[in-house]
Amino acid sequence: MRFLQQHLLLLMSVLSLNQVATAQMAPGVFYPFDSVAGNTVEDENSSYVGLSRPFVFFGRMYHQLYVNNDGHLSFIQPSLEFIPYTPPSNRGEDIIAPLWTDIDISQNGVISYQQYTEGVVLAKATQDINLYFPDLSFNATWVFVATWDRVAYFYHTGTESSFQVVLISDGNLSFVLMNYGDIAVTPNIVQAGYDTVNSARYFVIPDSSDGSSIPSLKNSSNVNVPGRWVFRVESEEETVVGLQMRVTSYSDLTESGNIAFILEKLKQELVDRGLPNSVELNLRRVEKTTP
């Protein structure tokens, strides 16, 4: 009996060490995930998830989603599409794709997901959103985490890429976080970002459409946190952005090509900071008058 107890204790110790090692290897920007105890997705498959709280994505409320093998979430139906389409695709579905490409976990890698309505994960989500959006006084009531942990690309067994998507809501406001660890180079077609019904809203993370440059995702960000992109996604209304700038004279903005050049540069800056590619900018002249 003592011999059996000693072996059981040894086995438990080994399991604990393995779990600690796994946690230590997770990138610092990742939310907690458990590939052992959590729900997992089988290779070349999709998993249906009934949401414990509804999630609003650009004006549409969803009570379910699908975690798809090939690096993306869908809401209406599962998807086995392994070749991403580039937004704006003008299709009739909402897609959130932290890294959409041809993934093969038959040899290595685990895809897992969890949702939370209490505990430290909600506290972490609340802290993060209030840091990135300090004017909201946000309090998370639901968090969904899907993690592709050290997954391989199809036809490229042995490659390892780790990335994660986090959905956060308080019942009214909705946010999407995309977190990146080490991402392997691939010749496969890739895409990271999101698209919506008829592409009313869409966004492509810069340099995410080239399989040779995607390792840089680990160092890119729109919130000054390397490896993390954050988007506010509940509203279907147009985003209005105001900007004040000073020029030497109004003629500086009326010379041939200057207006288009300035607006294009400004648009690129806003897109890099998280606004969708569909954002449209207009210039209006306002003259200061002396009372």
PDB file of C-alpha atoms in Angstrom:
ATOM      1  CA  MET A   1       0.000   0.000   0.000  1.00  0.00           C
ATOM      2  CA  ARG A   2       2.820   2.418   0.901  1.00  0.00           C
ATOM      3  CA  PHE A   3       4.523   1.614  -2.431  1.00  0.00           C
ATOM      4  CA  LEU A   4       1.284   2.438  -4.301  1.00  0.00           C
ATOM      5  CA  GLN A   5       0.832   5.681  -2.363  1.00  0.00           C
ATOM      6  CA  GLN A   6       4.405   6.745  -3.140  1.00  0.00           C
ATOM      7  CA  HIS A   7       3.857   6.142  -6.854  1.00  0.00           C
ATOM      8  CA  LEU A   8       0.579   8.041  -6.804  1.00  0.00           C
ATOM      9  CA  LEU A   9       2.253  10.988  -5.085  1.00  0.00           C
ATOM     10  CA  LEU A  10       5.085  10.890  -7.611  1.00  0.00           C
ATOM     11  CA  LEU A  11       2.612  10.850 -10.495  1.00  0.00           C
ATOM     12  CA  MET A  12       0.696  13.789  -9.035  1.00  0.00           C
ATOM     13  CA  SER A  13       3.957  15.718  -8.634  1.00  0.00           C
ATOM     14  CA  VAL A  14       4.920  15.091 -12.251  1.00  0.00           C
ATOM     15  CA  LEU A  15       1.503  16.261 -13.451  1.00  0.00           C
ATOM     16  CA  SER A  16       1.759  19.397 -11.338  1.00  0.00           C
ATOM     17  CA  LEU A  17       5.221  20.171 -12.701  1.00  0.00           C
ATOM     18  CA  ASN A  18       4.019  19.678 -16.261  1.00  0.00           C
ATOM     19  CA  GLN A  19       1.106  22.049 -15.707  1.00  0.00           C
ATOM     20  CA  VAL A  20       3.419  24.670 -14.166  1.00  0.00           C
ATOM     21  CA  ALA A  21       5.810  24.332 -17.081  1.00  0.00           C
ATOM     22  CA  THR A  22       2.951  24.826 -19.534  1.00  0.00           C
ATOM     23  CA  ALA A  23       1.772  27.935 -17.696  1.00  0.00           C
ATOM     24  CA  GLN A  24       5.315  29.368 -17.628  1.00  0.00           C
ATOM     25  CA  MET A  25       5.698  28.876 -21.370  1.00  0.00           C
ATOM     26  CA  ALA A  26       2.519  30.837 -22.131  1.00  0.00           C
ATOM     27  CA  PRO A  27       3.250  34.324 -23.534  1.00  0.00           C
ATOM     28  CA  GLY A  28       2.876  37.157 -21.047  1.00  0.00           C
ATOM     29  CA  VAL A  29      -0.003  38.810 -22.905  1.00  0.00           C
ATOM     30  CA  PHE A  30      -2.108  35.629 -22.875  1.00  0.00           C
ATOM     31  CA  TYR A  31      -5.150  35.225 -20.672  1.00  0.00           C
ATOM     32  CA  PRO A  32      -5.173  32.029 -18.567  1.00  0.00           C
ATOM     33  CA  PHE A  33      -5.976  28.879 -20.518  1.00  0.00           C
ATOM     34  CA  ASP A  34      -6.000  25.202 -19.662  1.00  0.00           C
ATOM     35  CA  SER A  35      -5.457  22.815 -22.545  1.00  0.00           C
ATOM     36  CA  VAL A  36      -5.894  19.817 -20.236  1.00  0.00           C
ATOM     37  CA  ALA A  37      -9.112  20.510 -18.348  1.00  0.00           C
ATOM     38  CA  GLY A  38     -10.744  22.974 -20.733  1.00  0.00           C
ATOM     39  CA  ASN A  39     -12.893  22.321 -23.756  1.00  0.00           C
ATOM     40  CA  THR A  40     -10.873  21.484 -26.846  1.00  0.00           C
ATOM     41  CA  VAL A  41     -11.383  21.442 -30.609  1.00  0.00           C
ATOM     42  CA  GLU A  42     -10.574  18.308 -32.582  1.00  0.00           C
ATOM     43  CA  ASP A  43      -8.406  18.480 -35.700  1.00  0.00           C
ATOM     44  CA  GLU A  44     -10.255  19.654 -38.827  1.00  0.00           C
ATOM     45  CA  ASN A  45     -13.359  20.408 -36.799  1.00  0.00           C
ATOM     46  CA  SER A  46     -15.394  23.185 -35.187  1.00  0.00           C
ATOM     47  CA  SER A  47     -16.838  23.332 -31.682  1.00  0.00           C
ATOM     48  CA  TYR A  48     -20.224  24.836 -30.898  1.00  0.00           C
ATOM     49  CA  VAL A  49     -20.284  27.030 -27.796  1.00  0.00           C
ATOM     50  CA  GLY A  50     -23.506  28.187 -26.176  1.00  0.00           C
ATOM     51  CA  LEU A  51     -22.685  31.521 -24.575  1.00  0.00           C
ATOM     52  CA  SER A  52     -23.582  32.044 -20.934  1.00  0.00           C
ATOM     53  CA  ARG A  53     -24.008  35.753 -21.736  1.00  0.00           C
ATOM     54  CA  PRO A  54     -24.926  37.274 -25.122  1.00  0.00           C
ATOM     55  CA  PHE A  55     -22.180  38.993 -27.084  1.00  0.00           C
ATOM     56  CA  VAL A  56     -22.902  42.005 -29.299  1.00  0.00           C
ATOM     57  CA  PHE A  57     -20.739  42.312 -32.399  1.00  0.00           C
ATOM     58  CA  PHE A  58     -21.308  45.483 -34.423  1.00  0.00           C
ATOM     59  CA  GLY A  59     -25.023  45.649 -33.694  1.00  0.00           C
ATOM     60  CA  ARG A  60     -25.820  41.921 -33.874  1.00  0.00           C
ATOM     61  CA  MET A  61     -26.439  39.970 -30.681  1.00  0.00           C
ATOM     62  CA  TYR A  62     -25.199  36.384 -30.541  1.00  0.00           C
ATOM     63  CA  HIS A  63     -25.983  33.624 -28.060  1.00  0.00           C
ATOM     64  CA  GLN A  64     -23.593  31.119 -29.593  1.00  0.00           C
ATOM     65  CA  LEU A  65     -20.353  30.904 -31.546  1.00  0.00           C
ATOM     66  CA  TYR A  66     -18.114  28.319 -33.183  1.00  0.00           C
ATOM     67  CA  VAL A  67     -14.415  27.854 -32.492  1.00  0.00           C
ATOM     68  CA  ASN A  68     -13.046  26.728 -35.833  1.00  0.00           C
ATOM     69  CA  ASN A  69      -9.882  24.684 -36.262  1.00  0.00           C
ATOM     70  CA  ASP A  70      -8.240  27.065 -38.729  1.00  0.00           C
ATOM     71  CA  GLY A  71      -7.799  30.090 -36.497  1.00  0.00           C
ATOM     72  CA  HIS A  72     -11.122  31.911 -36.490  1.00  0.00           C
ATOM     73  CA  LEU A  73     -14.507  32.283 -34.779  1.00  0.00           C
ATOM     74  CA  SER A  74     -17.872  32.326 -36.541  1.00  0.00           C
ATOM     75  CA  PHE A  75     -21.329  32.918 -35.114  1.00  0.00           C
ATOM     76  CA  ILE A  76     -24.061  31.530 -37.374  1.00  0.00           C
ATOM     77  CA  GLN A  77     -22.529  28.259 -38.521  1.00  0.00           C
ATOM     78  CA  PRO A  78     -19.292  26.277 -38.203  1.00  0.00           C
ATOM     79  CA  SER A  79     -16.634  26.842 -40.813  1.00  0.00           C
ATOM     80  CA  LEU A  80     -13.948  24.497 -42.108  1.00  0.00           C
ATOM     81  CA  GLU A  81     -12.623  27.156 -44.487  1.00  0.00           C
ATOM     82  CA  PHE A  82      -8.828  26.963 -44.274  1.00  0.00           C
ATOM     83  CA  ILE A  83      -8.128  29.577 -46.956  1.00  0.00           C
ATOM     84  CA  PRO A  84      -8.964  33.028 -45.576  1.00  0.00           C
ATOM     85  CA  TYR A  85     -10.744  35.618 -47.641  1.00  0.00           C
ATOM     86  CA  THR A  86      -9.413  39.143 -47.445  1.00  0.00           C
ATOM     87  CA  PRO A  87     -11.749  41.834 -46.076  1.00  0.00           C
ATOM     88  CA  PRO A  88     -13.765  43.512 -47.379  1.00  0.00           C
ATOM     89  CA  SER A  89     -15.218  40.243 -48.652  1.00  0.00           C
ATOM     90  CA  ASN A  90     -18.842  41.493 -48.757  1.00  0.00           C
ATOM     91  CA  ARG A  91     -20.140  38.174 -47.425  1.00  0.00           C
ATOM     92  CA  GLY A  92     -23.108  37.551 -45.190  1.00  0.00           C
ATOM     93  CA  GLU A  93     -21.306  36.564 -42.006  1.00  0.00           C
ATOM     94  CA  ASP A  94     -19.345  37.915 -39.063  1.00  0.00           C
ATOM     95  CA  ILE A  95     -15.840  36.500 -38.600  1.00  0.00           C
ATOM     96  CA  ILE A  96     -13.203  37.111 -35.929  1.00  0.00           C
ATOM     97  CA  ALA A  97      -9.841  35.722 -37.017  1.00  0.00           C
ATOM     98  CA  PRO A  98      -6.799  36.049 -34.753  1.00  0.00           C
ATOM     99  CA  LEU A  99      -4.821  34.043 -37.345  1.00  0.00           C
ATOM    100  CA  TRP A 100      -6.796  32.410 -40.130  1.00  0.00           C
ATOM    101  CA  THR A 101      -4.744  29.828 -42.005  1.00  0.00           C
ATOM    102  CA  ASP A 102      -4.503  26.086 -42.692  1.00  0.00           C
ATOM    103  CA  ILE A 103      -3.827  24.530 -39.265  1.00  0.00           C
ATOM    104  CA  ASP A 104      -3.067  20.874 -38.513  1.00  0.00           C
ATOM    105  CA  ILE A 105      -3.086  19.738 -34.878  1.00  0.00           C
ATOM    106  CA  SER A 106      -2.953  16.025 -35.676  1.00  0.00           C
ATOM    107  CA  GLN A 107       0.727  15.972 -34.694  1.00  0.00           C
ATOM    108  CA  ASN A 108       1.161  18.853 -32.258  1.00  0.00           C
ATOM    109  CA  GLY A 109      -0.792  21.696 -30.715  1.00  0.00           C
ATOM    110  CA  VAL A 110      -4.052  22.108 -28.804  1.00  0.00           C
ATOM    111  CA  ILE A 111      -7.027  24.393 -29.431  1.00  0.00           C
ATOM    112  CA  SER A 112      -8.977  25.119 -26.256  1.00  0.00           C
ATOM    113  CA  TYR A 113     -11.659  27.512 -25.066  1.00  0.00           C
ATOM    114  CA  GLN A 114     -13.285  28.633 -21.814  1.00  0.00           C
ATOM    115  CA  GLN A 115     -15.814  31.240 -20.748  1.00  0.00           C
ATOM    116  CA  TYR A 116     -15.961  33.019 -17.407  1.00  0.00           C
ATOM    117  CA  THR A 117     -18.639  34.912 -15.466  1.00  0.00           C
ATOM    118  CA  GLU A 118     -16.671  35.395 -12.253  1.00  0.00           C
ATOM    119  CA  GLY A 119     -13.188  35.240 -10.796  1.00  0.00           C
ATOM    120  CA  VAL A 120      -9.729  36.563 -11.572  1.00  0.00           C
ATOM    121  CA  VAL A 121     -10.179  36.466 -15.355  1.00  0.00           C
ATOM    122  CA  LEU A 122     -13.029  38.981 -15.138  1.00  0.00           C
ATOM    123  CA  ALA A 123     -10.902  41.160 -12.876  1.00  0.00           C
ATOM    124  CA  LYS A 124      -8.065  41.038 -15.395  1.00  0.00           C
ATOM    125  CA  ALA A 125     -10.427  41.906 -18.272  1.00  0.00           C
ATOM    126  CA  THR A 126     -11.877  44.825 -16.319  1.00  0.00           C
ATOM    127  CA  GLN A 127      -8.412  46.151 -15.560  1.00  0.00           C
ATOM    128  CA  ASP A 128      -7.247  45.834 -19.159  1.00  0.00           C
ATOM    129  CA  ILE A 129     -10.259  47.525 -20.748  1.00  0.00           C
ATOM    130  CA  ASN A 130     -10.176  50.414 -18.286  1.00  0.00           C
ATOM    131  CA  LEU A 131      -6.485  50.853 -19.075  1.00  0.00           C
ATOM    132  CA  TYR A 132      -7.107  51.029 -22.829  1.00  0.00           C
ATOM    133  CA  PHE A 133     -10.392  52.965 -22.580  1.00  0.00           C
ATOM    134  CA  PRO A 134     -10.048  55.078 -19.392  1.00  0.00           C
ATOM    135  CA  ASP A 135     -13.245  57.085 -19.980  1.00  0.00           C
ATOM    136  CA  LEU A 136     -15.613  54.087 -19.801  1.00  0.00           C
ATOM    137  CA  SER A 137     -15.595  52.934 -16.133  1.00  0.00           C
ATOM    138  CA  PHE A 138     -15.990  49.402 -17.491  1.00  0.00           C
ATOM    139  CA  ASN A 139     -16.821  46.320 -15.393  1.00  0.00           C
ATOM    140  CA  ALA A 140     -16.573  42.989 -17.232  1.00  0.00           C
ATOM    141  CA  THR A 141     -19.339  40.449 -16.557  1.00  0.00           C
ATOM    142  CA  TRP A 142     -18.364  37.843 -19.183  1.00  0.00           C
ATOM    143  CA  VAL A 143     -15.138  36.728 -20.842  1.00  0.00           C
ATOM    144  CA  PHE A 144     -14.557  34.099 -23.529  1.00  0.00           C
ATOM    145  CA  VAL A 145     -11.032  32.873 -24.254  1.00  0.00           C
ATOM    146  CA  ALA A 146     -10.007  30.704 -27.226  1.00  0.00           C
ATOM    147  CA  THR A 147      -6.365  29.665 -27.503  1.00  0.00           C
ATOM    148  CA  TRP A 148      -4.403  28.012 -30.297  1.00  0.00           C
ATOM    149  CA  ASP A 149      -1.423  26.714 -28.317  1.00  0.00           C
ATOM    150  CA  ARG A 150       1.705  25.689 -30.271  1.00  0.00           C
ATOM    151  CA  VAL A 151      -0.322  24.545 -33.268  1.00  0.00           C
ATOM    152  CA  ALA A 152       1.234  23.373 -36.535  1.00  0.00           C
ATOM    153  CA  TYR A 153       0.486  24.417 -40.092  1.00  0.00           C
ATOM    154  CA  PHE A 154      -0.847  21.894 -42.566  1.00  0.00           C
ATOM    155  CA  TYR A 155       1.949  20.235 -44.561  1.00  0.00           C
ATOM    156  CA  HIS A 156       4.448  21.679 -42.096  1.00  0.00           C
ATOM    157  CA  THR A 157       4.468  19.284 -39.137  1.00  0.00           C
ATOM    158  CA  GLY A 158       6.692  20.477 -36.321  1.00  0.00           C
ATOM    159  CA  THR A 159       5.964  24.178 -36.732  1.00  0.00           C
ATOM    160  CA  GLU A 160       4.564  25.845 -33.607  1.00  0.00           C
ATOM    161  CA  SER A 161       2.440  28.991 -33.382  1.00  0.00           C
ATOM    162  CA  SER A 162       0.555  30.315 -30.367  1.00  0.00           C
ATOM    163  CA  PHE A 163      -2.202  32.910 -30.478  1.00  0.00           C
ATOM    164  CA  GLN A 164      -5.414  33.739 -28.673  1.00  0.00           C
ATOM    165  CA  VAL A 165      -8.664  35.658 -29.039  1.00  0.00           C
ATOM    166  CA  VAL A 166     -10.546  37.075 -26.040  1.00  0.00           C
ATOM    167  CA  LEU A 167     -14.119  38.370 -26.114  1.00  0.00           C
ATOM    168  CA  ILE A 168     -15.106  40.694 -23.253  1.00  0.00           C
ATOM    169  CA  SER A 169     -18.516  42.172 -22.404  1.00  0.00           C
ATOM    170  CA  ASP A 170     -20.426  43.929 -19.618  1.00  0.00           C
ATOM    171  CA  GLY A 171     -23.776  43.254 -21.273  1.00  0.00           C
ATOM    172  CA  ASN A 172     -23.647  46.472 -23.298  1.00  0.00           C
ATOM    173  CA  LEU A 173     -20.086  47.164 -24.384  1.00  0.00           C
ATOM    174  CA  SER A 174     -18.070  44.557 -26.299  1.00  0.00           C
ATOM    175  CA  PHE A 175     -14.349  44.181 -26.905  1.00  0.00           C
ATOM    176  CA  VAL A 176     -12.077  41.789 -28.785  1.00  0.00           C
ATOM    177  CA  LEU A 177      -8.461  41.155 -27.806  1.00  0.00           C
ATOM    178  CA  MET A 178      -6.071  39.298 -30.106  1.00  0.00           C
ATOM    179  CA  ASN A 179      -2.922  38.068 -28.350  1.00  0.00           C
ATOM    180  CA  TYR A 180       0.189  36.679 -30.037  1.00  0.00           C
ATOM    181  CA  GLY A 181       3.114  34.577 -28.871  1.00  0.00           C
ATOM    182  CA  ASP A 182       5.677  32.964 -31.124  1.00  0.00           C
ATOM    183  CA  ILE A 183       4.311  32.683 -34.667  1.00  0.00           C
ATOM    184  CA  ALA A 184       6.099  30.517 -37.224  1.00  0.00           C
ATOM    185  CA  VAL A 185       6.711  31.518 -40.818  1.00  0.00           C
ATOM    186  CA  THR A 186       4.458  29.737 -43.309  1.00  0.00           C
ATOM    187  CA  PRO A 187       3.999  29.602 -47.085  1.00  0.00           C
ATOM    188  CA  ASN A 188       0.268  29.116 -46.483  1.00  0.00           C
ATOM    189  CA  ILE A 189      -2.202  31.956 -47.037  1.00  0.00           C
ATOM    190  CA  VAL A 190      -2.797  33.844 -43.778  1.00  0.00           C
ATOM    191  CA  GLN A 191      -5.006  36.650 -42.465  1.00  0.00           C
ATOM    192  CA  ALA A 192      -5.600  38.283 -39.075  1.00  0.00           C
ATOM    193  CA  GLY A 193      -8.415  40.674 -38.219  1.00  0.00           C
ATOM    194  CA  TYR A 194     -12.187  40.664 -38.502  1.00  0.00           C
ATOM    195  CA  ASP A 195     -14.932  41.017 -41.085  1.00  0.00           C
ATOM    196  CA  THR A 196     -18.668  41.634 -40.748  1.00  0.00           C
ATOM    197  CA  VAL A 197     -21.884  41.049 -42.648  1.00  0.00           C
ATOM    198  CA  ASN A 198     -21.440  42.670 -46.072  1.00  0.00           C
ATOM    199  CA  SER A 199     -18.154  44.081 -44.734  1.00  0.00           C
ATOM    200  CA  ALA A 200     -19.886  47.036 -43.089  1.00  0.00           C
ATOM    201  CA  ARG A 201     -16.921  46.928 -40.681  1.00  0.00           C
ATOM    202  CA  TYR A 202     -13.620  45.164 -41.191  1.00  0.00           C
ATOM    203  CA  PHE A 203     -10.017  45.333 -40.112  1.00  0.00           C
ATOM    204  CA  VAL A 204      -6.804  43.631 -41.177  1.00  0.00           C
ATOM    205  CA  ILE A 205      -3.840  43.709 -38.808  1.00  0.00           C
ATOM    206  CA  PRO A 206      -0.872  45.207 -40.676  1.00  0.00           C
ATOM    207  CA  ASP A 207       1.631  42.632 -42.017  1.00  0.00           C
ATOM    208  CA  SER A 208      -0.707  39.741 -41.144  1.00  0.00           C
ATOM    209  CA  SER A 209      -1.398  38.814 -44.768  1.00  0.00           C
ATOM    210  CA  ASP A 210       2.149  37.658 -45.483  1.00  0.00           C
ATOM    211  CA  GLY A 211       3.261  34.299 -44.123  1.00  0.00           C
ATOM    212  CA  SER A 212       6.877  35.424 -44.022  1.00  0.00           C
ATOM    213  CA  SER A 213       6.189  38.496 -41.877  1.00  0.00           C
ATOM    214  CA  ILE A 214       3.666  37.123 -39.361  1.00  0.00           C
ATOM    215  CA  PRO A 215       6.332  36.416 -36.696  1.00  0.00           C
ATOM    216  CA  SER A 216       6.266  40.208 -36.187  1.00  0.00           C
ATOM    217  CA  LEU A 217       2.749  39.894 -34.733  1.00  0.00           C
ATOM    218  CA  LYS A 218       4.419  39.102 -31.408  1.00  0.00           C
ATOM    219  CA  ASN A 219       5.855  42.629 -31.369  1.00  0.00           C
ATOM    220  CA  SER A 220       2.976  44.581 -32.948  1.00  0.00           C
ATOM    221  CA  SER A 221       0.107  46.336 -31.162  1.00  0.00           C
ATOM    222  CA  ASN A 222      -2.433  49.147 -31.324  1.00  0.00           C
ATOM    223  CA  VAL A 223      -2.360  49.674 -27.526  1.00  0.00           C
ATOM    224  CA  ASN A 224       1.409  49.797 -26.937  1.00  0.00           C
ATOM    225  CA  VAL A 225       1.457  46.264 -25.530  1.00  0.00           C
ATOM    226  CA  PRO A 226       3.645  44.069 -27.767  1.00  0.00           C
ATOM    227  CA  GLY A 227       1.652  41.102 -29.039  1.00  0.00           C
ATOM    228  CA  ARG A 228      -1.803  42.526 -28.295  1.00  0.00           C
ATOM    229  CA  TRP A 229      -4.462  44.166 -30.486  1.00  0.00           C
ATOM    230  CA  VAL A 230      -7.664  45.523 -28.921  1.00  0.00           C
ATOM    231  CA  PHE A 231     -10.928  46.483 -30.621  1.00  0.00           C
ATOM    232  CA  ARG A 232     -14.218  47.903 -29.361  1.00  0.00           C
ATOM    233  CA  VAL A 233     -16.900  46.132 -31.385  1.00  0.00           C
ATOM    234  CA  GLU A 234     -20.434  46.538 -30.028  1.00  0.00           C
ATOM    235  CA  SER A 235     -21.643  49.488 -32.102  1.00  0.00           C
ATOM    236  CA  GLU A 236     -22.852  49.495 -35.696  1.00  0.00           C
ATOM    237  CA  GLU A 237     -22.785  53.286 -35.789  1.00  0.00           C
ATOM    238  CA  GLU A 238     -20.183  55.232 -37.728  1.00  0.00           C
ATOM    239  CA  THR A 239     -17.097  56.222 -35.786  1.00  0.00           C
ATOM    240  CA  VAL A 240     -16.489  59.979 -35.787  1.00  0.00           C
ATOM    241  CA  VAL A 241     -12.996  61.220 -35.060  1.00  0.00           C
ATOM    242  CA  GLY A 242     -12.077  64.875 -34.612  1.00  0.00           C
ATOM    243  CA  LEU A 243      -8.625  66.302 -35.198  1.00  0.00           C
ATOM    244  CA  GLN A 244      -7.196  69.761 -34.760  1.00  0.00           C
ATOM    245  CA  MET A 245      -4.099  70.816 -36.675  1.00  0.00           C
ATOM    246  CA  ARG A 246      -2.374  74.101 -37.391  1.00  0.00           C
ATOM    247  CA  VAL A 247      -1.043  75.101 -40.799  1.00  0.00           C
ATOM    248  CA  THR A 248       0.844  78.168 -41.926  1.00  0.00           C
ATOM    249  CA  SER A 249      -1.923  79.220 -44.279  1.00  0.00           C
ATOM    250  CA  TYR A 250      -5.055  77.793 -45.787  1.00  0.00           C
ATOM    251  CA  SER A 251      -3.258  77.604 -49.120  1.00  0.00           C
ATOM    252  CA  ASP A 252      -1.095  74.849 -47.631  1.00  0.00           C
ATOM    253  CA  LEU A 253      -4.178  72.635 -47.760  1.00  0.00           C
ATOM    254  CA  THR A 254      -5.450  73.751 -51.139  1.00  0.00           C
ATOM    255  CA  GLU A 255      -2.348  73.150 -53.193  1.00  0.00           C
ATOM    256  CA  SER A 256      -2.677  70.296 -55.669  1.00  0.00           C
ATOM    257  CA  GLY A 257      -2.492  66.913 -53.964  1.00  0.00           C
ATOM    258  CA  ASN A 258      -1.910  68.200 -50.448  1.00  0.00           C
ATOM    259  CA  ILE A 259      -5.390  67.444 -49.089  1.00  0.00           C
ATOM    260  CA  ALA A 260      -5.468  63.893 -50.447  1.00  0.00           C
ATOM    261  CA  PHE A 261      -1.941  63.271 -49.140  1.00  0.00           C
ATOM    262  CA  ILE A 262      -2.726  64.525 -45.631  1.00  0.00           C
ATOM    263  CA  LEU A 263      -5.996  62.566 -45.400  1.00  0.00           C
ATOM    264  CA  GLU A 264      -4.333  59.376 -46.607  1.00  0.00           C
ATOM    265  CA  LYS A 265      -1.536  59.691 -44.050  1.00  0.00           C
ATOM    266  CA  LEU A 266      -4.043  60.420 -41.295  1.00  0.00           C
ATOM    267  CA  LYS A 267      -6.212  57.460 -42.300  1.00  0.00           C
ATOM    268  CA  GLN A 268      -3.249  55.098 -42.169  1.00  0.00           C
ATOM    269  CA  GLU A 269      -2.356  56.337 -38.698  1.00  0.00           C
ATOM    270  CA  LEU A 270      -5.922  55.766 -37.465  1.00  0.00           C
ATOM    271  CA  VAL A 271      -6.084  52.310 -39.033  1.00  0.00           C
ATOM    272  CA  ASP A 272      -2.809  51.377 -37.358  1.00  0.00           C
ATOM    273  CA  ARG A 273      -4.398  52.384 -34.058  1.00  0.00           C
ATOM    274  CA  GLY A 274      -7.396  50.115 -34.471  1.00  0.00           C
ATOM    275  CA  LEU A 275      -9.988  51.832 -36.652  1.00  0.00           C
ATOM    276  CA  PRO A 276     -11.387  49.762 -39.533  1.00  0.00           C
ATOM    277  CA  ASN A 277     -10.047  50.134 -43.060  1.00  0.00           C
ATOM    278  CA  SER A 278     -13.485  51.402 -44.104  1.00  0.00           C
ATOM    279  CA  VAL A 279     -13.039  54.669 -42.171  1.00  0.00           C
ATOM    280  CA  GLU A 280     -13.604  57.726 -44.367  1.00  0.00           C
ATOM    281  CA  LEU A 281     -12.075  61.119 -43.641  1.00  0.00           C
ATOM    282  CA  ASN A 282     -13.260  64.538 -44.777  1.00  0.00           C
ATOM    283  CA  LEU A 283     -11.636  67.925 -44.363  1.00  0.00           C
ATOM    284  CA  ARG A 284     -13.733  70.923 -43.356  1.00  0.00           C
ATOM    285  CA  ARG A 285     -12.469  74.478 -43.176  1.00  0.00           C
ATOM    286  CA  VAL A 286     -13.260  76.317 -39.925  1.00  0.00           C
ATOM    287  CA  GLU A 287     -12.148  79.944 -39.592  1.00  0.00           C
ATOM    288  CA  LYS A 288     -11.621  81.553 -36.228  1.00  0.00           C
ATOM    289  CA  THR A 289     -13.580  84.783 -35.885  1.00  0.00           C
ATOM    290  CA  THR A 290     -12.888  87.600 -33.447  1.00  0.00           C
ATOM    291  CA  PRO A 291     -15.955  88.605 -31.420  1.00  0.00           C
TER     292      PRO A 291
END
